[in-house]
Amino acid sequence: MTDLEQRLRRDLHDRAAAADRTIDLMPGVIRRSRATRARRTALGSALAVAAIAVIALAGSGYLPLFGLGHSGSRPGKGAVSQKRPPPVLAGVPLPDLAATPPGWITAPYEDGQLSVPSSWSINGDQCPSAGAIFLGTPVARSGCALPSERAWMEPDNARPAPGSVRQSLNGIAAYRLTSQPGVPSYLVPALGVRIGAQGPLASRVVHTLTWSPLSVMTAPSAPFRPPAGWKRYQVHGISVAIPGTWPVDTGNEAGVQCALIVPRDKLVMVDASSPPGAISCPGSTGFPSAVPGVIAVYGHYAARITAFQGGGRCTERGRVRICLDQGTGEPGSSSTLPSIEVTVPGSSPVVLYIGLAGTGVQGRMIFDSIRGA
Amino acid sequence: MGVGMIAEDDFRGYVAARGPGLCRTAYLLTGDWHAGEDLVQEALARVYMRRHRLTSPSALEPYTRTVLISLFLTSRRRRWRGELALGELPERAASSAADELDDRQDLLTALGSIAPRQRAVLVLRYYADLSEVEIADALGCTPGAVKTHAARGLARLRKNASVLEGRT
């Protein structure tokens, strides 16, 4: 080999190594293959023109705004939930609703979520008979036998080991961890977690991984503007916009303290200007299901009644200071109905609960609409 | 092995394992990372759609390589490629980097000035470490033609690099 050949070999390797970067090719591959297929079809049929438009819209992530959302294929056995690229809106990756099979429930934790059969329990809140998913906590349950079918999502901020195989779970980079056969386990640095599952549905469960609605609400990006038809309401010095079709209801402090208010598609106002009395809550009803809606607790005792915990992330927007509860993202209502303290100088804070369901886009629009009245 | 042995999982595994390597090769071919990534995605998309024609997972690598090179050469034949992709800003301040870095830049700049087919042969030979037979398969030519392209490419590279060095 001549000097030139040796130098060329060395320089090519050095140059490639210097330019190397982490990439996730599969979403682009799927998108391109779909586009190619659509182009071919268009040659023979005028109807294909509409199909291409739909694919282009889906690829750009704009469909959720128009209510069409994730009408893509449902996942079957194993890694089949990646038939199209995961939706993105204004640079924010959205939860892939098609990753949740029909009849399954979502189990969000921080910025990610898995889906499991609706018969499974979450964090062993009841002695599980069918299966269980453990979020943010070690797989354990005192007083109950562990079900053979289980899944988990635990915090893990480790970096992937050199040479570990990178895969894509619904567009999220995941690194396979060494595990026993039939027990898939992955490190997911983008979410700061490790996930895994065992049992007959193990592979299917881990392939439901996607972003959580909470991740959409808290993602840094340009504000999500509410669409036309939304109404703005003033609550104790702040204002917030909600869909125009939502009614305004009232609730009481006991409903807040016992987590009994389900603000399904409505704004529930709770006056907390009087000191809370001693109340007795009924037993736990388990993990709440995610529904869209808003609860606004206002008055001098709002923070006390809601047991709002400071120390979470805060932001200043105009004249108002907006803070998340310290426990935001923890399993349960902290993920599906996070509380937000909104403070206007010279006024007692208002605590808003924003129901996060679906893609979380609507919740994000509500969150971004908060400002001083 | 019969027809249609490439399952989707096999393909995904292949992309996860070989995607970065293909991107590096494509980057050296095009001189731009994003253009290289686009090239690889286009190639993989075509392979993905035709994967049922392949008889075994081991056929993925040579077939993908052939598609990648074909796309690269086709893109170079087009009169207008829509945009000129540059890895760095065209205007740069005077550099105080070592001479070795300048030499390397000159050599790789010279690589970008030779004929696409010659460049493909040099990248596949000296970066991907492919044999002449494998390169011939990827380019759809004979091993003899590969030797000719390599020799002419190196000669052109030597000449262009020396011109660039003389200019600095």
Coordinates of C-alpha atoms in Angstrom, one line a residue:
Chain A
M1 CA 0.0 0.0 0.0
T2 CA 1.4 3.4 -1.0
D3 CA 1.8 6.4 1.3
L4 CA -1.2 8.0 -0.3
E5 CA -3.4 4.9 0.2
Q6 CA -2.4 4.7 3.9
R7 CA -3.1 8.3 4.4
L8 CA -6.4 8.1 2.6
R9 CA -7.4 5.1 4.8
R10 CA -6.4 6.9 8.0
D11 CA -8.1 10.2 7.0
L12 CA -11.3 8.5 6.0
H13 CA -11.6 6.7 9.3
D14 CA -10.7 9.8 11.3
R15 CA -13.1 12.0 9.3
A16 CA -16.0 9.5 9.8
A17 CA -15.2 9.1 13.5
A18 CA -15.2 12.9 13.9
A19 CA -18.6 13.3 12.2
D20 CA -20.2 10.3 13.9
R21 CA -23.4 11.1 15.8
T22 CA -26.3 9.3 17.3
I23 CA -29.2 8.8 14.9
D24 CA -32.5 7.0 14.8
L25 CA -33.0 5.9 11.2
M26 CA -36.1 3.8 11.4
P27 CA -38.7 6.6 11.6
G28 CA -37.3 8.2 8.4
V29 CA -37.1 4.8 6.7
I30 CA -40.7 4.0 7.4
R31 CA -41.8 7.5 6.3
R32 CA -39.8 7.3 3.1
S33 CA -41.1 3.8 2.3
R34 CA -44.6 5.0 2.8
A35 CA -44.1 8.1 0.6
T36 CA -42.6 5.9 -2.1
R37 CA -45.5 3.6 -2.0
A38 CA -47.9 6.5 -2.1
R39 CA -46.1 8.0 -5.1
R40 CA -46.4 4.7 -7.0
T41 CA -50.1 4.4 -6.2
A42 CA -50.7 8.0 -7.3
L43 CA -49.6 7.2 -10.8
G44 CA -52.6 5.0 -11.3
S45 CA -55.3 6.7 -9.3
A46 CA -56.5 10.2 -8.6
L47 CA -57.6 9.0 -5.2
A48 CA -54.0 8.5 -4.3
V49 CA -53.4 12.2 -4.3
A50 CA -55.5 12.5 -1.1
A51 CA -53.6 9.6 0.4
I52 CA -50.3 11.3 -0.1
A53 CA -51.7 14.4 1.6
V54 CA -52.8 12.4 4.6
I55 CA -49.4 10.7 4.8
A56 CA -47.6 14.0 4.5
L57 CA -49.8 15.5 7.3
A58 CA -49.3 12.5 9.5
G59 CA -45.5 12.8 8.9
S60 CA -45.5 16.4 9.9
G61 CA -47.5 15.7 13.1
Y62 CA -50.3 18.1 12.4
L63 CA -53.1 15.6 12.5
P64 CA -53.7 15.7 16.2
L65 CA -54.6 19.4 16.1
F66 CA -57.5 18.6 13.8
G67 CA -58.9 15.8 15.8
L68 CA -57.8 13.1 13.4
G69 CA -54.9 12.0 15.6
H70 CA -53.4 8.6 15.6
S71 CA -55.7 6.6 13.4
G72 CA -52.8 4.4 12.3
S73 CA -52.6 0.6 12.8
R74 CA -52.8 -0.9 16.2
P75 CA -50.0 -2.9 17.6
G76 CA -50.1 -6.6 17.2
K77 CA -47.6 -9.1 18.6
G78 CA -44.2 -7.7 19.4
A79 CA -42.7 -4.6 17.7
V80 CA -45.4 -3.8 15.3
S81 CA -46.4 -0.4 16.6
Q82 CA -43.9 1.4 14.4
K83 CA -45.8 1.4 11.1
R84 CA -45.4 5.1 10.8
P85 CA -43.2 7.8 12.4
P86 CA -44.2 9.0 15.8
P87 CA -46.2 12.3 15.7
V88 CA -44.4 15.5 16.5
L89 CA -46.0 18.9 16.9
A90 CA -43.9 22.1 17.0
G91 CA -40.8 20.0 17.7
V92 CA -42.5 18.3 20.7
P93 CA -42.8 14.5 20.3
L94 CA -46.4 13.4 21.1
P95 CA -47.6 10.2 22.8
D96 CA -48.3 7.6 20.1
L97 CA -51.9 6.8 20.8
A98 CA -51.8 3.8 18.4
A99 CA -49.2 2.3 20.7
T100 CA -51.9 1.5 23.2
P101 CA -53.9 -1.6 22.0
P102 CA -57.7 -1.5 22.3
G103 CA -58.8 -2.3 25.8
W104 CA -55.5 -1.5 27.4
I105 CA -54.8 1.4 29.8
T106 CA -51.9 3.8 29.8
A107 CA -49.6 3.9 32.8
P108 CA -47.6 7.2 32.7
Y109 CA -44.6 7.9 34.7
E110 CA -42.7 11.2 34.3
D111 CA -42.1 11.8 30.6
G112 CA -42.9 8.2 29.5
Q113 CA -45.7 5.8 29.6
L114 CA -46.3 2.1 29.0
S115 CA -49.7 0.5 28.3
V116 CA -50.9 -2.7 30.0
P117 CA -54.1 -4.7 29.9
S118 CA -56.9 -3.0 31.9
S119 CA -57.0 -6.0 34.3
W120 CA -53.5 -5.3 35.5
S121 CA -53.0 -3.3 38.7
I122 CA -50.6 -0.3 39.0
N123 CA -47.9 -0.4 41.6
G124 CA -49.8 -3.3 43.3
D125 CA -52.4 -0.9 44.7
Q126 CA -54.6 -3.9 45.1
C127 CA -53.3 -7.5 45.4
P128 CA -52.9 -8.1 41.7
S129 CA -54.5 -11.3 40.3
A130 CA -53.8 -10.8 36.6
G131 CA -50.7 -8.7 36.2
A132 CA -49.1 -5.6 37.6
I133 CA -47.0 -2.7 36.4
F134 CA -44.6 -1.0 38.8
L135 CA -43.8 2.6 38.1
G136 CA -41.0 4.4 39.7
T137 CA -40.7 1.8 42.4
P138 CA -38.9 -1.5 42.8
V139 CA -41.0 -4.5 41.8
A140 CA -42.3 -5.5 45.2
R141 CA -45.5 -5.8 47.0
S142 CA -45.7 -6.7 50.7
G143 CA -48.6 -8.9 51.6
C144 CA -49.3 -10.0 48.1
A145 CA -47.7 -12.6 45.9
L146 CA -46.0 -11.1 42.8
P147 CA -47.9 -11.9 39.7
S148 CA -46.0 -13.8 37.0
E149 CA -47.0 -11.2 34.5
R150 CA -45.5 -7.9 35.3
A151 CA -43.8 -4.8 33.8
W152 CA -41.8 -2.0 35.3
M153 CA -40.5 1.4 34.6
E154 CA -37.9 2.7 37.0
P155 CA -35.7 5.8 37.2
D156 CA -32.3 5.1 35.7
N157 CA -30.1 7.9 34.4
A158 CA -27.2 5.7 33.4
R159 CA -25.6 6.1 30.1
P160 CA -25.8 3.2 27.7
A161 CA -22.8 0.9 27.8
P162 CA -20.4 1.2 24.9
G163 CA -21.3 -1.1 22.1
S164 CA -24.8 -1.7 23.4
V165 CA -27.4 -2.2 20.7
R166 CA -29.6 0.7 20.0
Q167 CA -33.2 0.1 19.1
S168 CA -36.2 2.3 18.5
L169 CA -39.4 1.8 20.5
N170 CA -42.0 4.0 18.8
G171 CA -39.4 6.4 17.9
I172 CA -37.7 6.5 21.3
A173 CA -34.1 5.3 21.4
A174 CA -33.8 2.3 23.8
Y175 CA -30.8 0.2 24.6
R176 CA -31.3 -3.5 25.2
L177 CA -30.0 -4.6 28.6
T178 CA -28.6 -8.0 29.3
S179 CA -31.5 -10.1 30.5
Q180 CA -32.9 -13.5 30.6
P181 CA -34.7 -14.8 27.6
G182 CA -38.4 -13.8 27.5
V183 CA -37.7 -10.8 29.8
P184 CA -37.0 -7.8 27.6
S185 CA -35.4 -4.9 29.4
Y186 CA -34.3 -1.6 28.0
L187 CA -32.5 1.5 29.1
V188 CA -34.2 4.6 27.8
P189 CA -31.9 7.6 28.3
A190 CA -34.3 10.1 26.8
L191 CA -36.8 9.3 29.5
G192 CA -34.2 8.6 32.3
V193 CA -35.7 5.2 32.9
R194 CA -35.3 1.5 32.4
I195 CA -38.2 -0.5 31.4
G196 CA -38.9 -4.2 31.3
A197 CA -41.6 -6.9 31.4
Q198 CA -42.0 -10.6 31.8
G199 CA -44.7 -13.0 30.9
P200 CA -46.5 -13.9 27.7
L201 CA -47.2 -10.2 26.9
A202 CA -43.7 -9.0 27.8
S203 CA -42.7 -8.0 24.3
R204 CA -46.0 -6.4 23.5
V205 CA -45.9 -4.3 26.7
V206 CA -42.4 -2.9 26.2
H207 CA -43.3 -2.0 22.6
T208 CA -46.1 0.3 23.9
L209 CA -43.5 2.7 25.2
T210 CA -44.2 6.2 24.2
W211 CA -44.1 9.8 25.5
S212 CA -46.5 10.7 28.3
P213 CA -49.0 13.6 28.0
L214 CA -47.2 15.3 30.8
S215 CA -44.0 15.4 28.7
V216 CA -46.0 17.4 26.1
M217 CA -47.2 19.8 28.7
T218 CA -43.8 20.5 30.1
A219 CA -41.7 20.2 27.0
P220 CA -39.7 23.4 26.1
S221 CA -41.0 24.8 22.9
A222 CA -42.9 27.8 21.5
P223 CA -46.3 28.2 23.2
F224 CA -49.2 26.1 21.9
R225 CA -51.9 28.6 20.9
P226 CA -55.5 27.6 21.7
P227 CA -57.6 27.2 18.6
A228 CA -60.6 29.4 17.7
G229 CA -63.7 28.7 19.8
W230 CA -62.0 28.5 23.2
K231 CA -63.1 30.7 26.0
R232 CA -61.0 32.5 28.5
Y233 CA -62.1 32.6 32.2
Q234 CA -60.8 34.7 35.0
V235 CA -60.1 33.1 38.3
H236 CA -58.9 35.2 41.3
G237 CA -56.5 37.4 39.3
I238 CA -55.4 34.9 36.7
S239 CA -57.0 33.8 33.4
V240 CA -57.0 30.5 31.6
A241 CA -58.5 29.4 28.3
I242 CA -60.5 26.2 27.9
P243 CA -62.5 24.7 25.0
G244 CA -65.7 26.7 24.5
T245 CA -67.9 23.6 24.8
W246 CA -66.8 22.9 28.4
P247 CA -69.2 24.0 31.1
V248 CA -68.2 25.6 34.4
D249 CA -69.1 23.7 37.5
T250 CA -68.4 24.2 41.2
G251 CA -66.9 21.8 43.7
N252 CA -66.1 21.8 47.4
E253 CA -62.9 21.5 49.4
A254 CA -63.7 18.0 50.5
G255 CA -63.8 16.9 46.9
V256 CA -60.3 18.3 46.4
Q257 CA -58.8 16.9 49.6
C258 CA -60.2 13.4 49.0
A259 CA -59.4 13.5 45.2
L260 CA -63.0 12.8 44.4
I261 CA -63.5 15.5 41.7
V262 CA -63.3 14.2 38.2
P263 CA -63.3 17.2 35.9
R264 CA -64.3 15.4 32.8
D265 CA -64.5 18.0 30.0
K266 CA -65.3 20.9 32.3
L267 CA -63.9 23.6 34.5
V268 CA -64.5 23.0 38.2
M269 CA -64.2 26.0 40.5
V270 CA -63.5 25.4 44.2
D271 CA -63.6 28.3 46.7
A272 CA -60.9 27.8 49.3
S273 CA -61.3 31.1 51.1
S274 CA -62.4 29.4 54.4
P275 CA -60.1 27.3 56.6
P276 CA -60.5 23.6 55.8
G277 CA -62.3 21.5 58.4
A278 CA -61.6 18.0 59.5
I279 CA -62.9 15.6 57.0
S280 CA -62.8 11.8 56.6
C281 CA -62.1 10.5 53.1
P282 CA -63.5 7.2 51.8
G283 CA -61.0 4.5 51.0
S284 CA -58.7 4.7 48.0
T285 CA -60.3 4.2 44.7
G286 CA -57.1 3.2 43.0
F287 CA -55.3 5.1 40.3
P288 CA -57.5 7.7 38.6
S289 CA -58.1 7.4 34.9
A290 CA -56.9 10.3 32.8
V291 CA -59.6 12.7 31.7
P292 CA -59.3 16.2 30.1
G293 CA -60.6 19.0 32.3
V294 CA -59.5 21.7 34.8
I295 CA -60.0 22.2 38.5
A296 CA -59.3 25.7 39.8
V297 CA -58.9 26.1 43.6
Y298 CA -58.7 29.7 44.6
G299 CA -58.7 31.6 47.9
H300 CA -56.4 32.0 50.9
Y301 CA -56.3 28.3 51.7
A302 CA -55.9 27.0 48.2
A303 CA -52.3 25.7 48.7
R304 CA -53.2 24.2 52.0
I305 CA -56.3 22.4 50.8
T306 CA -54.6 21.0 47.7
A307 CA -51.5 20.1 49.8
F308 CA -49.4 21.8 47.1
Q309 CA -45.7 21.0 47.5
G310 CA -43.4 23.7 46.4
G311 CA -39.9 23.0 45.1
G312 CA -40.9 21.9 41.6
R313 CA -40.1 23.7 38.4
C314 CA -41.2 27.3 38.1
T315 CA -41.5 29.7 35.2
E316 CA -42.4 33.4 35.0
R317 CA -44.9 34.4 32.4
G318 CA -45.7 38.1 32.3
R319 CA -46.8 39.0 35.8
V320 CA -47.5 35.5 37.0
R321 CA -45.3 32.9 38.5
I322 CA -46.2 29.3 37.5
C323 CA -44.9 26.4 39.5
L324 CA -45.3 22.7 39.2
D325 CA -45.8 20.5 42.3
Q326 CA -42.7 18.9 43.5
G327 CA -44.1 15.4 42.9
T328 CA -45.3 16.1 39.4
G329 CA -44.7 13.0 37.2
E330 CA -45.0 10.5 40.0
P331 CA -47.4 7.6 39.4
G332 CA -51.1 8.4 39.7
S333 CA -52.8 11.7 39.7
S334 CA -49.5 13.6 39.7
S335 CA -49.1 12.4 36.1
T336 CA -52.6 12.5 34.9
L337 CA -53.9 15.5 36.9
P338 CA -50.8 17.6 37.8
S339 CA -51.3 20.5 40.1
I340 CA -49.9 23.9 39.2
E341 CA -49.6 26.9 41.5
V342 CA -50.2 30.2 39.8
T343 CA -49.2 33.3 41.7
V344 CA -50.0 36.9 40.9
P345 CA -48.1 39.5 43.0
G346 CA -50.3 40.8 45.8
S347 CA -52.7 38.0 45.6
S348 CA -53.1 34.5 47.1
P349 CA -52.1 31.7 44.7
V350 CA -54.5 29.8 42.6
V351 CA -53.9 26.0 42.3
L352 CA -55.0 24.6 38.9
Y353 CA -55.2 20.9 38.2
I354 CA -55.0 20.2 34.5
G355 CA -56.3 16.8 33.3
L356 CA -53.9 15.2 30.8
A357 CA -55.3 12.7 28.5
G358 CA -54.6 11.5 24.9
T359 CA -51.8 13.4 23.3
G360 CA -51.6 16.0 26.0
V361 CA -51.8 18.7 23.4
Q362 CA -55.1 20.1 24.8
G363 CA -53.5 20.2 28.3
R364 CA -50.5 22.0 26.9
M365 CA -52.7 24.6 25.3
I366 CA -54.5 25.2 28.6
F367 CA -51.2 25.4 30.4
D368 CA -49.7 27.8 27.9
S369 CA -52.9 30.0 28.1
I370 CA -52.3 30.8 31.8
R371 CA -51.6 34.4 32.5
G372 CA -52.6 37.3 34.7
A373 CA -56.1 38.6 34.4
Chain B
M1 CA -34.1 -20.6 3.1
G2 CA -37.1 -19.7 1.1
V3 CA -38.3 -16.5 -0.3
G4 CA -39.5 -13.9 2.2
M5 CA -37.3 -14.7 5.1
I6 CA -36.6 -11.1 6.1
A7 CA -39.0 -10.4 8.9
E8 CA -39.6 -6.8 10.0
D9 CA -37.7 -7.5 13.2
D10 CA -34.7 -8.8 11.2
F11 CA -34.8 -5.6 9.2
R12 CA -35.0 -3.4 12.3
G13 CA -32.1 -5.3 13.9
Y14 CA -30.1 -4.8 10.8
V15 CA -30.8 -1.0 10.7
A16 CA -29.9 -0.7 14.4
A17 CA -26.7 -2.6 13.9
R18 CA -25.5 -1.3 10.6
G19 CA -27.3 2.0 10.2
P20 CA -24.5 4.1 11.8
G21 CA -21.9 2.4 9.7
L22 CA -23.9 3.0 6.5
C23 CA -24.3 6.7 7.5
R24 CA -20.6 7.1 7.9
T25 CA -19.9 5.5 4.5
A26 CA -22.6 7.8 2.9
Y27 CA -21.1 10.8 4.7
L28 CA -17.7 10.1 3.1
L29 CA -19.4 9.7 -0.3
T30 CA -21.4 12.9 -0.2
G31 CA -19.2 15.0 2.1
D32 CA -22.2 16.1 4.2
W33 CA -23.6 14.2 7.1
H34 CA -27.2 15.2 6.5
A35 CA -27.1 14.4 2.8
G36 CA -25.5 11.0 3.8
E37 CA -28.2 10.3 6.3
D38 CA -30.9 11.1 3.7
L39 CA -29.1 8.8 1.3
V40 CA -29.1 6.0 3.8
Q41 CA -32.7 6.5 4.7
E42 CA -33.7 6.4 1.1
A43 CA -31.7 3.3 0.5
L44 CA -33.1 1.6 3.5
A45 CA -36.6 2.6 2.6
R46 CA -36.2 0.9 -0.8
V47 CA -34.7 -2.2 0.8
Y48 CA -37.5 -2.2 3.4
M49 CA -40.1 -2.3 0.6
R50 CA -38.3 -5.1 -1.2
R51 CA -37.1 -7.1 1.8
H52 CA -39.5 -9.9 1.0
R53 CA -37.5 -10.6 -2.2
L54 CA -34.4 -11.3 -0.2
T55 CA -33.7 -14.9 0.8
S56 CA -31.9 -14.4 4.1
P57 CA -30.8 -11.7 6.5
S58 CA -27.2 -12.0 5.3
A59 CA -28.4 -10.7 1.9
L60 CA -29.4 -7.4 3.5
E61 CA -25.9 -5.9 3.7
P62 CA -24.8 -6.4 0.1
Y63 CA -28.2 -5.4 -1.3
T64 CA -28.4 -2.3 0.8
R65 CA -24.8 -1.4 -0.2
T66 CA -25.8 -1.8 -3.9
V67 CA -28.9 0.4 -3.5
L68 CA -26.9 3.0 -1.6
I69 CA -24.2 3.3 -4.2
S70 CA -26.7 3.3 -7.0
L71 CA -28.6 6.1 -5.4
F72 CA -25.4 8.1 -4.8
L73 CA -24.3 7.7 -8.4
T74 CA -27.8 8.6 -9.7
S75 CA -27.9 11.7 -7.5
R76 CA -24.5 12.8 -8.9
R77 CA -25.7 12.4 -12.4
R78 CA -28.5 14.9 -11.9
R79 CA -27.8 18.3 -13.3
W80 CA -29.3 20.2 -10.4
R81 CA -29.5 18.6 -6.9
G82 CA -31.7 21.3 -5.5
E83 CA -29.3 22.6 -2.9
L84 CA -25.7 22.6 -2.1
A85 CA -25.1 21.0 1.3
L86 CA -22.1 22.3 3.2
G87 CA -20.7 20.8 6.3
E88 CA -19.2 24.1 7.5
L89 CA -19.8 27.7 6.7
P90 CA -18.3 28.6 3.4
E91 CA -16.6 31.6 4.9
R92 CA -14.1 30.7 7.7
A93 CA -11.6 32.7 9.6
A94 CA -8.0 31.9 9.1
S95 CA -7.2 28.8 11.0
S96 CA -4.2 28.2 13.2
A97 CA -4.6 24.4 13.1
A98 CA -1.7 22.2 12.6
D99 CA -0.4 21.4 9.1
E100 CA -1.5 17.8 9.5
L101 CA -5.1 19.0 9.7
D102 CA -4.7 21.1 6.6
D103 CA -3.3 18.2 4.8
R104 CA -6.2 16.0 5.8
Q105 CA -8.6 18.6 4.8
D106 CA -6.9 18.9 1.4
L107 CA -7.0 15.2 0.8
L108 CA -10.7 14.9 1.7
T109 CA -11.4 18.1 -0.3
A110 CA -9.6 16.5 -3.2
L111 CA -11.7 13.3 -2.7
G112 CA -14.8 15.4 -3.3
S113 CA -13.5 16.7 -6.6
I114 CA -12.9 13.3 -8.3
A115 CA -15.5 11.4 -10.3
P116 CA -18.3 9.9 -8.2
R117 CA -17.7 6.4 -9.3
Q118 CA -14.0 6.7 -8.5
R119 CA -14.9 8.2 -5.1
A120 CA -17.2 5.4 -4.4
V121 CA -14.5 2.9 -5.2
L122 CA -12.0 4.6 -2.9
V123 CA -14.4 5.0 0.0
L124 CA -15.6 1.3 -0.2
R125 CA -12.0 0.1 -0.5
Y126 CA -10.2 2.3 2.0
Y127 CA -12.9 3.0 4.5
A128 CA -15.3 0.0 4.2
D129 CA -12.4 -2.4 3.5
L130 CA -14.4 -4.2 0.9
S131 CA -12.7 -6.6 -1.6
E132 CA -12.7 -5.7 -5.3
V133 CA -15.3 -8.4 -5.9
E134 CA -17.6 -6.9 -3.3
I135 CA -17.1 -3.4 -4.7
A136 CA -17.8 -4.7 -8.2
D137 CA -21.1 -6.2 -6.9
A138 CA -22.1 -2.9 -5.3
L139 CA -21.3 -0.9 -8.4
G140 CA -22.5 -3.4 -10.9
C141 CA -19.3 -3.7 -12.8
T142 CA -16.3 -6.1 -13.1
P143 CA -13.4 -6.4 -10.6
G144 CA -11.2 -5.2 -13.4
A145 CA -13.2 -2.0 -13.8
V146 CA -12.9 -1.5 -10.0
K147 CA -9.1 -1.7 -10.3
T148 CA -9.2 0.8 -13.1
H149 CA -11.4 3.2 -11.1
A150 CA -9.2 2.9 -8.0
A151 CA -6.0 3.6 -10.0
R152 CA -7.5 6.6 -11.8
G153 CA -9.1 7.8 -8.6
L154 CA -5.8 7.7 -6.7
A155 CA -3.9 9.4 -9.5
R156 CA -6.5 12.1 -9.6
L157 CA -6.5 12.4 -5.9
R158 CA -2.7 12.8 -5.8
K159 CA -2.8 15.4 -8.4
N160 CA -5.7 17.4 -6.9
A161 CA -4.3 17.2 -3.4
S162 CA -0.9 18.5 -4.5
V163 CA -2.6 21.3 -6.3
L164 CA -4.5 22.2 -3.1
E165 CA -1.3 21.9 -1.0
G166 CA 0.5 24.2 -3.4
R167 CA -2.2 26.7 -3.2
T168 CA -2.0 27.1 0.6

